Short mmCIF file of C-alpha atoms in Angstrom, two decimals:
data_model
loop_
_atom_site.label_atom_id
_atom_site.label_comp_id
_atom_site.label_asym_id
_atom_site.label_seq_id
_atom_site.Cartn_x
_atom_site.Cartn_y
_atom_site.Cartn_z
CA MET V 1 0.00 0.00 0.00
CA THR V 2 1.37 3.40 -1.03
CA GLN V 3 0.29 6.76 0.32
CA PHE V 4 -0.44 9.76 -1.88
CA PHE V 5 -2.05 13.15 -1.35
CA ASP V 6 -4.77 14.51 -3.58
CA SER V 7 -5.18 18.12 -4.69
CA ARG V 8 -7.17 18.90 -1.52
CA GLY V 9 -4.40 17.57 0.74
CA GLN V 10 -6.31 14.42 1.73
CA THR V 11 -4.50 11.09 1.90
CA VAL V 12 -5.16 8.43 -0.73
CA HIS V 13 -3.87 4.89 -0.29
CA THR V 14 -3.41 2.72 -3.36
CA GLY V 15 -3.92 -1.02 -3.18
CA ARG V 16 -3.81 -3.84 -5.71
CA GLN V 17 -2.51 -3.08 -9.19
CA LEU V 18 -5.24 -3.53 -11.81
CA GLY V 19 -3.21 -2.97 -14.97
CA THR V 20 -0.20 -1.29 -16.48
CA GLY V 21 0.76 0.43 -19.70
CA GLY V 22 3.64 2.29 -21.27
CA GLU V 23 2.83 5.53 -19.44
CA GLY V 24 1.66 4.36 -16.04
CA ALA V 25 -0.09 1.76 -13.89
CA VAL V 26 -3.63 1.70 -12.47
CA PHE V 27 -4.28 0.79 -8.84
CA GLU V 28 -7.27 0.26 -6.58
CA ILE V 29 -7.94 2.96 -4.00
CA SER V 30 -8.37 1.58 -0.51
CA GLY V 31 -11.91 2.01 0.76
CA ASP V 32 -13.28 3.35 -2.54
CA SER V 33 -14.79 1.01 -5.13
CA HIS V 34 -15.89 3.77 -7.51
CA TYR V 35 -12.50 5.30 -8.30
CA VAL V 36 -8.98 4.16 -9.16
CA ALA V 37 -5.57 5.83 -9.27
CA LYS V 38 -3.28 6.08 -12.28
CA ILE V 39 0.35 6.50 -11.23
CA TYR V 40 2.90 7.48 -13.87
CA HIS V 41 6.12 5.51 -14.29
CA ARG V 42 8.20 8.69 -14.76
CA PRO V 43 8.04 12.21 -13.32
CA VAL V 44 5.30 14.30 -14.90
CA GLU V 45 6.36 17.36 -16.91
CA ALA V 46 5.08 20.74 -15.77
CA ASP V 47 2.76 21.20 -18.78
CA LYS V 48 1.25 17.76 -18.28
CA ALA V 49 0.75 18.38 -14.56
CA GLU V 50 -1.01 21.70 -15.24
CA LYS V 51 -3.20 20.02 -17.85
CA LEU V 52 -4.27 17.37 -15.32
CA ARG V 53 -5.11 20.04 -12.73
CA LEU V 54 -7.25 21.91 -15.27
CA MET V 55 -9.05 18.75 -16.36
CA ALA V 56 -9.74 17.76 -12.76
CA SER V 57 -11.15 21.22 -12.00
CA GLN V 58 -13.54 20.97 -14.98
CA ALA V 59 -14.69 17.37 -14.49
CA SER V 60 -18.38 16.96 -13.66
CA ASP V 61 -20.55 14.05 -12.59
CA GLU V 62 -22.27 14.18 -15.98
CA MET V 63 -18.95 13.79 -17.83
CA THR V 64 -17.51 11.06 -15.60
CA LYS V 65 -20.50 8.84 -16.33
CA PHE V 66 -19.00 8.01 -19.73
CA ALA V 67 -15.36 9.19 -19.58
CA ALA V 68 -12.47 8.34 -17.23
CA LEU V 69 -11.54 12.00 -16.77
CA PRO V 70 -9.19 13.04 -13.96
CA VAL V 71 -11.16 14.20 -10.92
CA ALA V 72 -8.13 14.91 -8.68
CA THR V 73 -4.36 14.93 -9.03
CA LEU V 74 -2.07 12.87 -6.77
CA SER V 75 1.31 13.71 -5.28
CA THR V 76 3.70 11.85 -2.99
CA ASN V 77 3.85 14.89 -0.69
CA ARG V 78 1.39 17.63 0.17
CA ASN V 79 1.73 20.40 -2.42
CA GLY V 80 4.35 18.28 -4.17
CA SER V 81 4.76 17.53 -7.89
CA VAL V 82 2.04 15.54 -9.63
CA SER V 83 2.62 11.78 -9.70
CA GLY V 84 -0.77 10.66 -11.01
CA PHE V 85 -4.49 11.25 -10.74
CA VAL V 86 -7.81 9.80 -9.56
CA MET V 87 -10.40 8.74 -12.16
CA PRO V 88 -13.66 6.78 -12.28
CA ARG V 89 -13.41 3.01 -12.16
CA VAL V 90 -14.73 1.13 -15.21
CA THR V 91 -16.21 -2.35 -14.78
CA GLY V 92 -18.24 -4.64 -17.00
CA HIS V 93 -16.98 -3.11 -20.25
CA SER V 94 -14.95 -4.54 -23.14
CA GLU V 95 -13.00 -2.84 -25.91
CA ILE V 96 -15.38 -1.91 -28.69
CA HIS V 97 -13.62 -4.05 -31.33
CA THR V 98 -14.85 -7.15 -29.45
CA LEU V 99 -18.34 -6.05 -30.45
CA TYR V 100 -17.90 -5.05 -34.08
CA SER V 101 -15.60 -7.96 -34.97
CA PRO V 102 -17.94 -10.83 -36.03
CA ALA V 103 -15.69 -13.54 -34.59
CA GLN V 104 -15.16 -11.81 -31.24
CA ARG V 105 -18.79 -10.73 -30.99
CA LYS V 106 -19.92 -14.36 -31.10
CA LEU V 107 -17.79 -14.94 -27.99
CA ARG V 108 -18.32 -11.70 -26.02
CA PHE V 109 -21.75 -10.53 -27.24
CA PRO V 110 -23.38 -13.63 -28.77
CA ASP V 111 -26.97 -12.40 -28.38
CA LYS V 112 -26.46 -8.93 -29.88
CA ASP V 113 -27.89 -8.01 -33.27
CA TRP V 114 -27.44 -5.15 -35.71
CA GLY V 115 -29.89 -3.00 -33.78
CA PHE V 116 -27.63 -3.24 -30.73
CA LEU V 117 -24.60 -2.16 -32.78
CA ILE V 118 -26.55 0.84 -34.07
CA HIS V 119 -27.49 1.69 -30.47
CA VAL V 120 -23.81 1.57 -29.44
CA ALA V 121 -22.88 3.79 -32.41
CA MET V 122 -25.48 6.29 -31.19
CA ASN V 123 -23.91 6.29 -27.72
CA CYS V 124 -20.46 6.84 -29.24
CA ALA V 125 -21.82 9.86 -31.09
CA ALA V 126 -23.49 11.17 -27.93
CA SER V 127 -20.23 10.92 -25.93
CA PHE V 128 -18.25 12.75 -28.65
CA ASP V 129 -20.93 15.44 -28.79
CA ALA V 130 -20.82 15.99 -25.02
CA LEU V 131 -17.02 16.34 -25.02
CA HIS V 132 -17.01 18.72 -27.97
CA ARG V 133 -19.61 20.90 -26.24
CA LYS V 134 -17.09 21.24 -23.38
CA SER V 135 -14.36 22.25 -25.90
CA LEU V 136 -12.47 18.99 -25.31
CA VAL V 137 -10.85 17.23 -28.28
CA ILE V 138 -10.19 13.50 -27.93
CA GLY V 139 -7.37 13.43 -30.47
CA ASP V 140 -6.33 9.81 -30.02
CA VAL V 141 -9.52 8.13 -31.23
CA ASN V 142 -9.00 4.36 -31.54
CA GLN V 143 -10.65 1.00 -30.89
CA GLY V 144 -8.78 0.49 -27.60
CA ASN V 145 -9.92 3.73 -25.95
CA VAL V 146 -13.65 3.10 -26.37
CA LEU V 147 -15.26 0.48 -24.13
CA VAL V 148 -18.77 -0.96 -24.35
CA SER V 149 -20.96 -2.91 -21.95
CA SER V 150 -23.57 -5.60 -22.55
CA GLN V 151 -26.23 -2.90 -22.03
CA GLY V 152 -24.77 -0.83 -24.87
CA THR V 153 -23.30 1.92 -22.69
CA VAL V 154 -20.02 3.44 -23.86
CA PHE V 155 -17.06 4.52 -21.72
CA LEU V 156 -13.96 6.41 -22.90
CA ILE V 157 -10.58 5.79 -21.27
CA ASP V 158 -7.06 7.29 -21.49
CA CYS V 159 -8.71 10.68 -21.13
CA ASP V 160 -5.55 12.31 -19.77
CA SER V 161 -4.35 12.46 -23.38
CA PHE V 162 -7.30 14.67 -24.46
CA GLN V 163 -6.47 18.06 -25.94
CA LEU V 164 -7.35 21.02 -23.75
CA ILE V 165 -7.16 24.78 -24.39
CA SER V 166 -7.31 27.11 -21.42
CA GLY V 167 -6.57 30.84 -21.31
CA GLY V 168 -5.36 30.68 -24.89
CA ARG V 169 -2.78 28.04 -23.99
CA LEU V 170 -2.71 24.73 -25.85
CA TYR V 171 -2.32 21.42 -24.01
CA PRO V 172 -2.12 19.03 -26.98
CA CYS V 173 -2.88 15.38 -27.49
CA GLU V 174 0.47 14.03 -28.67
CA VAL V 175 -0.53 10.54 -29.80
CA GLY V 176 -2.69 8.96 -32.48
CA VAL V 177 -3.45 5.74 -34.40
CA PRO V 178 -3.00 5.92 -38.22
CA HIS V 179 -6.20 4.03 -39.12
CA PHE V 180 -8.26 6.60 -37.16
CA THR V 181 -6.22 9.64 -38.23
CA PRO V 182 -7.80 11.89 -40.89
CA PRO V 183 -6.10 12.39 -44.27
CA GLU V 184 -4.92 15.91 -43.50
CA LEU V 185 -2.96 14.69 -40.44
CA GLN V 186 -1.52 11.44 -41.81
CA GLY V 187 2.25 11.16 -41.29
CA GLN V 188 2.51 14.34 -39.19
CA SER V 189 3.88 14.77 -35.69
CA PHE V 190 1.29 15.54 -33.01
CA ARG V 191 3.85 17.01 -30.63
CA ARG V 192 2.69 20.65 -30.90
CA MET V 193 -0.32 20.20 -33.17
CA ARG V 194 -3.60 21.90 -32.46
CA ARG V 195 -6.35 19.48 -33.34
CA THR V 196 -10.01 20.26 -33.92
CA SER V 197 -13.33 18.54 -33.40
CA ASN V 198 -13.42 17.99 -37.18
CA HIS V 199 -10.39 15.72 -36.78
CA ASP V 200 -12.21 13.79 -34.03
CA LEU V 201 -15.22 13.41 -36.33
CA PHE V 202 -13.14 11.39 -38.78
CA GLY V 203 -12.35 8.90 -36.01
CA LEU V 204 -15.99 8.83 -34.96
CA ALA V 205 -17.07 8.08 -38.55
CA VAL V 206 -14.56 5.20 -38.67
CA LEU V 207 -15.97 3.78 -35.41
CA VAL V 208 -19.53 4.03 -36.74
CA PHE V 209 -18.46 2.37 -39.99
CA HIS V 210 -16.81 -0.48 -38.06
CA LEU V 211 -20.01 -1.04 -36.08
CA LEU V 212 -22.38 -0.97 -39.04
CA CYS V 213 -20.16 -2.90 -41.45
CA MET V 214 -18.89 -5.80 -39.35
CA GLY V 215 -15.46 -4.40 -38.54
CA ARG V 216 -14.56 -3.38 -42.09
CA HIS V 217 -12.44 -0.27 -42.54
CA PRO V 218 -13.86 2.34 -44.94
CA TYR V 219 -10.57 2.58 -46.84
CA ALA V 220 -9.80 -1.15 -46.92
CA GLY V 221 -11.13 -2.00 -50.37
CA ARG V 222 -9.83 -3.50 -53.61
CA PHE V 223 -7.54 -1.17 -55.53
CA LEU V 224 -8.32 -1.35 -59.25
CA GLY V 225 -5.01 0.13 -60.37
CA THR V 226 -1.53 -1.41 -60.40
CA GLY V 227 0.33 -2.22 -57.20
CA GLU V 228 -1.02 -2.11 -53.68
CA VAL V 229 -2.47 0.73 -51.62
CA PRO V 230 -2.12 0.30 -47.83
CA ILE V 231 -4.89 1.74 -45.66
CA GLU V 232 -2.77 4.71 -44.54
CA LYS V 233 -2.04 5.67 -48.15
CA ALA V 234 -5.68 5.17 -49.15
CA ILE V 235 -6.71 7.52 -46.33
CA THR V 236 -4.20 10.13 -47.44
CA GLU V 237 -5.57 9.95 -51.00
CA PHE V 238 -9.24 9.97 -49.89
CA ARG V 239 -9.84 6.57 -51.55
CA TYR V 240 -13.06 5.74 -49.73
CA ALA V 241 -13.84 2.25 -51.05
CA TYR V 242 -17.61 2.35 -50.48
CA SER V 243 -18.23 5.71 -52.14
CA SER V 244 -20.76 6.24 -54.91
CA SER V 245 -17.77 7.49 -56.92
CA SER V 246 -15.46 4.63 -55.92
CA ALA V 247 -14.79 3.77 -59.60
CA ILE V 248 -13.25 7.21 -60.12
CA LEU V 249 -11.10 6.59 -57.05
CA GLN V 250 -10.04 3.20 -58.56
CA MET V 251 -11.48 1.40 -55.56
CA SER V 252 -14.25 -1.10 -54.96
CA PRO V 253 -15.64 -2.60 -51.75
CA PRO V 254 -14.37 -6.05 -50.76
CA PRO V 255 -16.74 -8.98 -51.36
CA GLN V 256 -19.43 -9.99 -48.88
CA THR V 257 -20.01 -6.48 -47.53
CA LEU V 258 -23.11 -4.35 -47.14
CA ASP V 259 -24.12 -2.10 -50.02
CA LEU V 260 -24.52 1.07 -47.99
CA ARG V 261 -26.26 2.98 -50.79
CA SER V 262 -29.12 0.52 -50.97
CA VAL V 263 -29.29 -0.53 -47.32
CA ILE V 264 -28.89 2.78 -45.51
CA PRO V 265 -28.72 5.64 -48.05
CA SER V 266 -29.17 8.42 -45.47
CA VAL V 267 -26.25 7.20 -43.38
CA ALA V 268 -24.23 6.46 -46.53
CA GLY V 269 -24.43 10.17 -47.35
CA LEU V 270 -22.85 11.04 -44.01
CA PHE V 271 -20.00 8.64 -44.70
CA GLU V 272 -19.40 10.41 -48.03
CA ARG V 273 -19.08 13.73 -46.21
CA ALA V 274 -16.73 12.22 -43.63
CA PHE V 275 -14.34 10.37 -45.94
CA LEU V 276 -14.13 12.07 -49.36
CA LYS V 277 -12.17 15.10 -50.53
CA GLY V 278 -13.47 18.28 -48.99
CA SER V 279 -13.92 16.63 -45.59
CA ALA V 280 -10.65 18.19 -44.39
CA ALA V 281 -12.15 21.68 -44.55
CA PRO V 282 -13.13 23.16 -41.16
CA SER V 283 -16.53 21.90 -39.96
CA ALA V 284 -16.97 19.83 -43.15
CA ARG V 285 -17.54 16.43 -41.56
CA PRO V 286 -20.89 15.42 -40.02
CA THR V 287 -21.08 16.49 -36.38
CA ALA V 288 -21.56 13.98 -33.59
CA HIS V 289 -25.11 15.28 -33.17
CA GLU V 290 -25.83 14.64 -36.87
CA TRP V 291 -24.58 11.09 -36.49
CA TYR V 292 -26.75 10.59 -33.41
CA CYS V 293 -29.93 11.73 -35.18
CA ALA V 294 -29.25 9.69 -38.34
CA LEU V 295 -28.47 6.53 -36.35
CA GLN V 296 -31.54 7.05 -34.18
CA ASN V 297 -33.70 7.18 -37.32
CA LEU V 298 -31.99 4.07 -38.67
CA GLY V 299 -32.42 2.09 -35.45
CA SER V 300 -36.08 3.01 -35.03
CA GLY V 301 -36.98 1.65 -38.47
CA LEU V 302 -35.64 -1.90 -38.19
CA ILE V 303 -37.61 -5.11 -38.60
CA SER V 304 -36.74 -8.76 -37.92
CA CYS V 305 -36.05 -11.25 -40.69
CA THR V 306 -38.69 -13.98 -41.07
CA LEU V 307 -36.01 -16.60 -41.74
CA ASP V 308 -33.52 -15.65 -39.01
CA VAL V 309 -34.68 -13.65 -36.00
CA GLY V 310 -31.08 -12.57 -35.41
CA HIS V 311 -31.19 -10.52 -38.61
CA LYS V 312 -32.43 -6.92 -38.32
CA TYR V 313 -32.67 -4.60 -41.31
CA PRO V 314 -34.48 -1.40 -42.42
CA LYS V 315 -38.17 -1.92 -43.09
CA SER V 316 -37.81 0.03 -46.33
CA LEU V 317 -36.02 -2.97 -47.89
CA SER V 318 -37.89 -5.76 -49.62
CA SER V 319 -35.53 -8.51 -48.44
CA CYS V 320 -33.00 -9.19 -45.70
CA PRO V 321 -29.50 -8.06 -46.74
CA TRP V 322 -27.85 -10.41 -44.20
CA CYS V 323 -29.52 -13.43 -45.77
CA GLY V 324 -28.40 -12.11 -49.17
CA LEU V 325 -24.79 -11.96 -47.98
CA GLN V 326 -25.06 -15.53 -46.69
CA ARG V 327 -26.33 -16.72 -50.06
CA ASP V 328 -23.26 -15.10 -51.62
CA GLY V 329 -20.97 -17.12 -49.35
CA ALA V 330 -20.58 -14.81 -46.35
CA PRO V 331 -20.85 -16.25 -42.83
CA ASN V 332 -23.86 -15.58 -40.63
CA PHE V 333 -22.75 -12.41 -38.89
CA PHE V 334 -25.32 -12.76 -36.09
CA ILE V 335 -26.12 -15.77 -33.93
CA SER V 336 -29.78 -16.37 -33.18
CA VAL V 337 -31.17 -19.17 -31.04
CA SER V 338 -34.93 -19.41 -30.61
CA VAL V 339 -36.77 -22.21 -28.83
CA LYS V 340 -40.47 -22.97 -29.22
CA ALA V 341 -42.29 -25.75 -27.41
CA PHE V 342 -44.96 -27.77 -29.25
CA SER V 343 -47.53 -30.04 -27.75
CA PRO V 344 -47.29 -33.78 -28.55
CA GLY V 345 -48.16 -34.45 -32.15
CA GLU V 346 -47.99 -30.75 -33.03
CA MET V 347 -45.41 -29.44 -35.49
CA SER V 348 -44.74 -25.92 -36.70
CA PRO V 349 -46.27 -25.52 -40.16
CA ASN V 350 -43.09 -23.73 -41.34
CA PHE V 351 -40.67 -26.35 -40.02
CA ASP V 352 -39.23 -28.68 -42.66
CA VAL V 353 -36.93 -31.31 -41.17
CA GLN V 354 -35.36 -32.28 -44.50
CA THR V 355 -34.58 -28.68 -45.40
CA ILE V 356 -33.03 -27.94 -42.01
CA TRP V 357 -31.01 -31.17 -42.05
CA SER V 358 -29.72 -30.42 -45.57
CA GLN V 359 -28.58 -27.00 -44.40
CA ILE V 360 -26.74 -28.60 -41.47
CA LEU V 361 -24.99 -31.13 -43.70
CA SER V 362 -23.97 -28.40 -46.15
CA VAL V 363 -21.75 -26.79 -43.51
CA PRO V 364 -18.19 -28.10 -44.11
CA ARG V 365 -16.53 -29.79 -41.18
CA PRO V 366 -13.82 -27.48 -39.85
CA LEU V 367 -10.93 -29.95 -39.82
CA ARG V 368 -11.70 -31.34 -43.27
CA PHE V 369 -12.26 -27.82 -44.55
CA VAL V 370 -8.96 -26.67 -43.06
CA ALA V 371 -7.08 -29.52 -44.72
CA SER V 372 -8.60 -28.73 -48.11
CA GLN V 373 -7.83 -25.02 -47.84
CA LEU V 374 -4.20 -25.15 -46.75
CA PRO V 375 -1.52 -24.93 -49.45
CA SER V 376 0.47 -28.01 -50.41
CA VAL V 377 3.99 -28.32 -49.03
CA ASN V 378 5.17 -30.76 -51.71
CA GLN V 379 6.42 -27.96 -53.92
CA PHE V 380 8.93 -27.01 -51.21
CA HIS V 381 10.08 -30.59 -50.44
CA VAL V 382 13.83 -30.70 -50.97
CA VAL V 383 15.79 -33.99 -51.10
CA ALA V 384 19.52 -34.04 -50.34
CA ASN V 385 20.77 -35.75 -53.53
CA GLN V 386 24.11 -37.55 -53.57
CA LEU V 387 27.08 -35.81 -55.12
CA PRO V 388 27.79 -36.61 -58.79
CA VAL V 389 30.07 -39.65 -59.27
CA GLU V 390 32.85 -37.68 -60.93
CA ILE V 391 33.00 -35.28 -57.97
CA GLN V 392 33.05 -38.16 -55.46
CA GLN V 393 36.05 -39.65 -57.33
CA TYR V 394 38.00 -36.43 -56.97
CA ILE V 395 37.16 -35.69 -53.33
CA GLY V 396 39.77 -38.09 -51.88
CA PHE V 397 42.34 -37.02 -54.45
CA THR V 398 41.90 -33.30 -53.80
CA ARG V 399 42.03 -33.88 -50.07
CA LEU V 400 45.36 -35.69 -50.51
CA ILE V 401 46.75 -32.85 -52.63
CA GLY V 402 45.61 -30.33 -50.05
CA GLN V 403 47.21 -32.30 -47.24
CA ILE V 404 50.52 -32.46 -49.14
CA ALA V 405 50.39 -28.71 -49.75
CA VAL V 406 49.77 -28.04 -46.06
CA SER V 407 52.58 -30.42 -45.06
CA CYS V 408 54.96 -28.63 -47.39
CA PHE V 409 53.95 -25.30 -45.92
CA LEU V 410 54.62 -26.59 -42.39
CA GLY V 411 57.90 -28.07 -43.54
CA CYS V 412 58.88 -24.77 -45.04
CA MET V 413 58.17 -23.02 -41.77
CA SER V 414 60.13 -25.64 -39.82
CA PHE V 415 63.24 -25.36 -41.98
CA ILE V 416 63.00 -21.70 -42.83
CA PHE V 417 66.51 -21.10 -41.57
CA THR V 418 67.95 -23.88 -43.76
CA SER V 419 68.10 -22.31 -47.19
CA LEU V 420 68.24 -25.61 -49.16
CA ALA V 421 65.46 -27.37 -47.24
CA GLY V 422 63.38 -24.19 -47.06
CA GLY V 423 63.67 -23.62 -50.80
CA PHE V 424 62.75 -27.21 -51.59
CA PHE V 425 59.65 -27.20 -49.39
CA SER V 426 58.63 -23.81 -50.68
CA PHE V 427 58.82 -25.05 -54.25
CA VAL V 428 56.78 -28.19 -53.47
CA PHE V 429 54.23 -26.12 -51.48
CA VAL V 430 53.67 -23.80 -54.44
CA ILE V 431 53.31 -26.70 -56.88
CA PHE V 432 50.81 -28.67 -54.79
CA GLY V 433 48.99 -25.52 -53.62
CA VAL V 434 48.37 -24.36 -57.19
CA TRP V 435 47.38 -27.91 -58.15
CA TRP V 436 44.84 -28.07 -55.29
CA ILE V 437 43.30 -24.70 -56.23
CA ALA V 438 43.05 -25.75 -59.86
CA LEU V 439 41.27 -28.95 -58.89
CA GLN V 440 38.69 -26.97 -56.93
CA PHE V 441 37.57 -25.23 -60.12
CA THR V 442 38.10 -27.95 -62.70
CA THR V 443 36.35 -30.83 -60.89
CA GLY V 444 33.00 -28.96 -60.54
CA ILE V 445 33.06 -28.80 -56.75
CA ALA V 446 32.68 -25.02 -56.71
CA SER V 447 29.80 -25.02 -59.18
CA GLU V 448 28.07 -27.87 -57.33
CA ARG V 449 28.42 -26.00 -54.05
CA LYS V 450 26.89 -22.87 -55.61
CA ARG V 451 24.03 -24.87 -57.13
CA ARG V 452 23.21 -26.41 -53.76
CA GLN V 453 23.44 -23.06 -51.99
CA ASP V 454 21.00 -21.59 -54.53
CA ASN V 455 18.62 -24.51 -54.02
CA LEU V 456 18.79 -24.04 -50.26
CA LYS V 457 18.09 -20.31 -50.56
CA ASN V 458 15.11 -20.94 -52.86
CA ALA V 459 13.74 -23.56 -50.49
CA GLU V 460 14.08 -21.24 -47.50
CA THR V 461 12.32 -18.43 -49.39
CA GLY V 462 9.52 -20.77 -50.43
CA PHE V 463 9.19 -22.10 -46.91
CA SER V 464 8.91 -18.59 -45.49
CA ARG V 465 6.25 -17.74 -48.07
CA LEU V 466 4.40 -20.95 -47.21
CA LYS V 467 4.35 -20.10 -43.49
CA GLN V 468 2.89 -16.68 -44.22
CA GLU V 469 0.26 -18.17 -46.51
CA VAL V 470 -0.71 -20.80 -43.94
CA ALA V 471 -0.98 -18.16 -41.20
CA LEU V 472 -3.28 -16.02 -43.34
CA LYS V 473 -5.44 -19.02 -44.26
CA LEU V 474 -5.75 -20.14 -40.65
CA ASN V 475 -6.68 -16.64 -39.46
CA LYS V 476 -9.47 -16.51 -42.04
CA ILE V 477 -10.68 -20.02 -41.18
CA SER V 478 -10.51 -19.22 -37.47
CA GLU V 479 -12.84 -16.26 -37.95
CA GLU V 480 -15.30 -18.33 -39.98
CA PHE V 481 -15.48 -21.27 -37.56
CA ASP V 482 -14.76 -19.46 -34.27
CA VAL V 483 -11.84 -21.74 -33.50
CA THR V 484 -8.23 -21.05 -32.69
CA PHE V 485 -5.38 -22.94 -34.33
CA ASN V 486 -2.04 -23.35 -32.61
CA VAL V 487 0.21 -24.30 -35.49
CA SER V 488 3.94 -24.88 -35.38
CA ILE V 489 5.59 -25.25 -38.77
CA GLY V 490 9.03 -26.77 -38.38
CA ALA V 491 11.87 -26.83 -40.84
#
């Protein structure tokens, strides 16, 4: 237990460590289950300490309901330098990517449907809107700083990195994640940068896109030109893959994804404003309040699929888009389990045993499917062939010549002071040494060694490529079947 003093001079005792990161560690506070203490690993700079004091003075009960804002600074001595701060304790929440990732959602949130994801997106927008109204800029928007509960509530963490402006003085957010960084800031240093709410709104739009589109990134599409375009470069070039003008951008959405223009055209328009050229202009991107209203309209107009109660979609559509994706080969993104009891002799009029059993049998068995999908290793099977006969015949001979040359050299050294003996051995050493070198090149040993070295290098390159291909295949299969493969590929 360690003793600290808060900004009011009261003692605070820290208990068990709950977690640690690169900047500091989080501890329980003795006798208080609602708050925790973050203690920095290194001394806090003066600007950072002043920023924490300002944030703590502005924190309100309304804000701390959804954000782990500092509510008091901590020091090792009364009126001493800042060592950490007190913040609300977060329980029962998971990182938001465990919700929008289909594979992780089936483990963490198995009963949640698309309507729930829309509800969470609304709460994200509401939290951003509340912070922006208080002139706070999040800056470092990313999937690890937004937590979600099974009730759909959202909680923001790492709030000490928020950007704050007070009395005309800038207290910047100095960190960021490239996939959530807007095009106009890509590749830049955040050390002294003044960010705006419009920059935050890019990150919010990415979070909303992740939630609505099963974890897809808006710039992770298929590039129709030559070469490859990583996500960071696509962001910089405004190559929004799902845009109505994606063909002009030489991009197309990946397969088995929602067609936003036909499924949710109103929300699709907001994505266009958030991700295309022109969005970098001040106040150009949709505000958090605009997102909240659009998502609220979307969520209020959902209906359930008649074939799968886990599928929710806008009532304006004539058919279920999730079923359509499944027919095109996509997995079922939402688990639904419904149980209905029938009296003896009664059967649901819509229940066809043969149809259901055929659907069950059509699902490939994971292990058999894995075996059929993995690449063959035969193409990289290398056999250590015997040396050619003519080279084997010369090996003993060349070894003998080499041994004679070495013996002559040693003899020369031994009798160096005897001019006759030294001259004789020197002459023999030169003769046999030149002979041995000539045999190395004329018998094909050197060329055979080079050929085998080239074969080994090619095999190693192929083997490395095979391991990468197997890893990618297994990751994809793992997501589809909700299994984890522990594979060790040995040489």
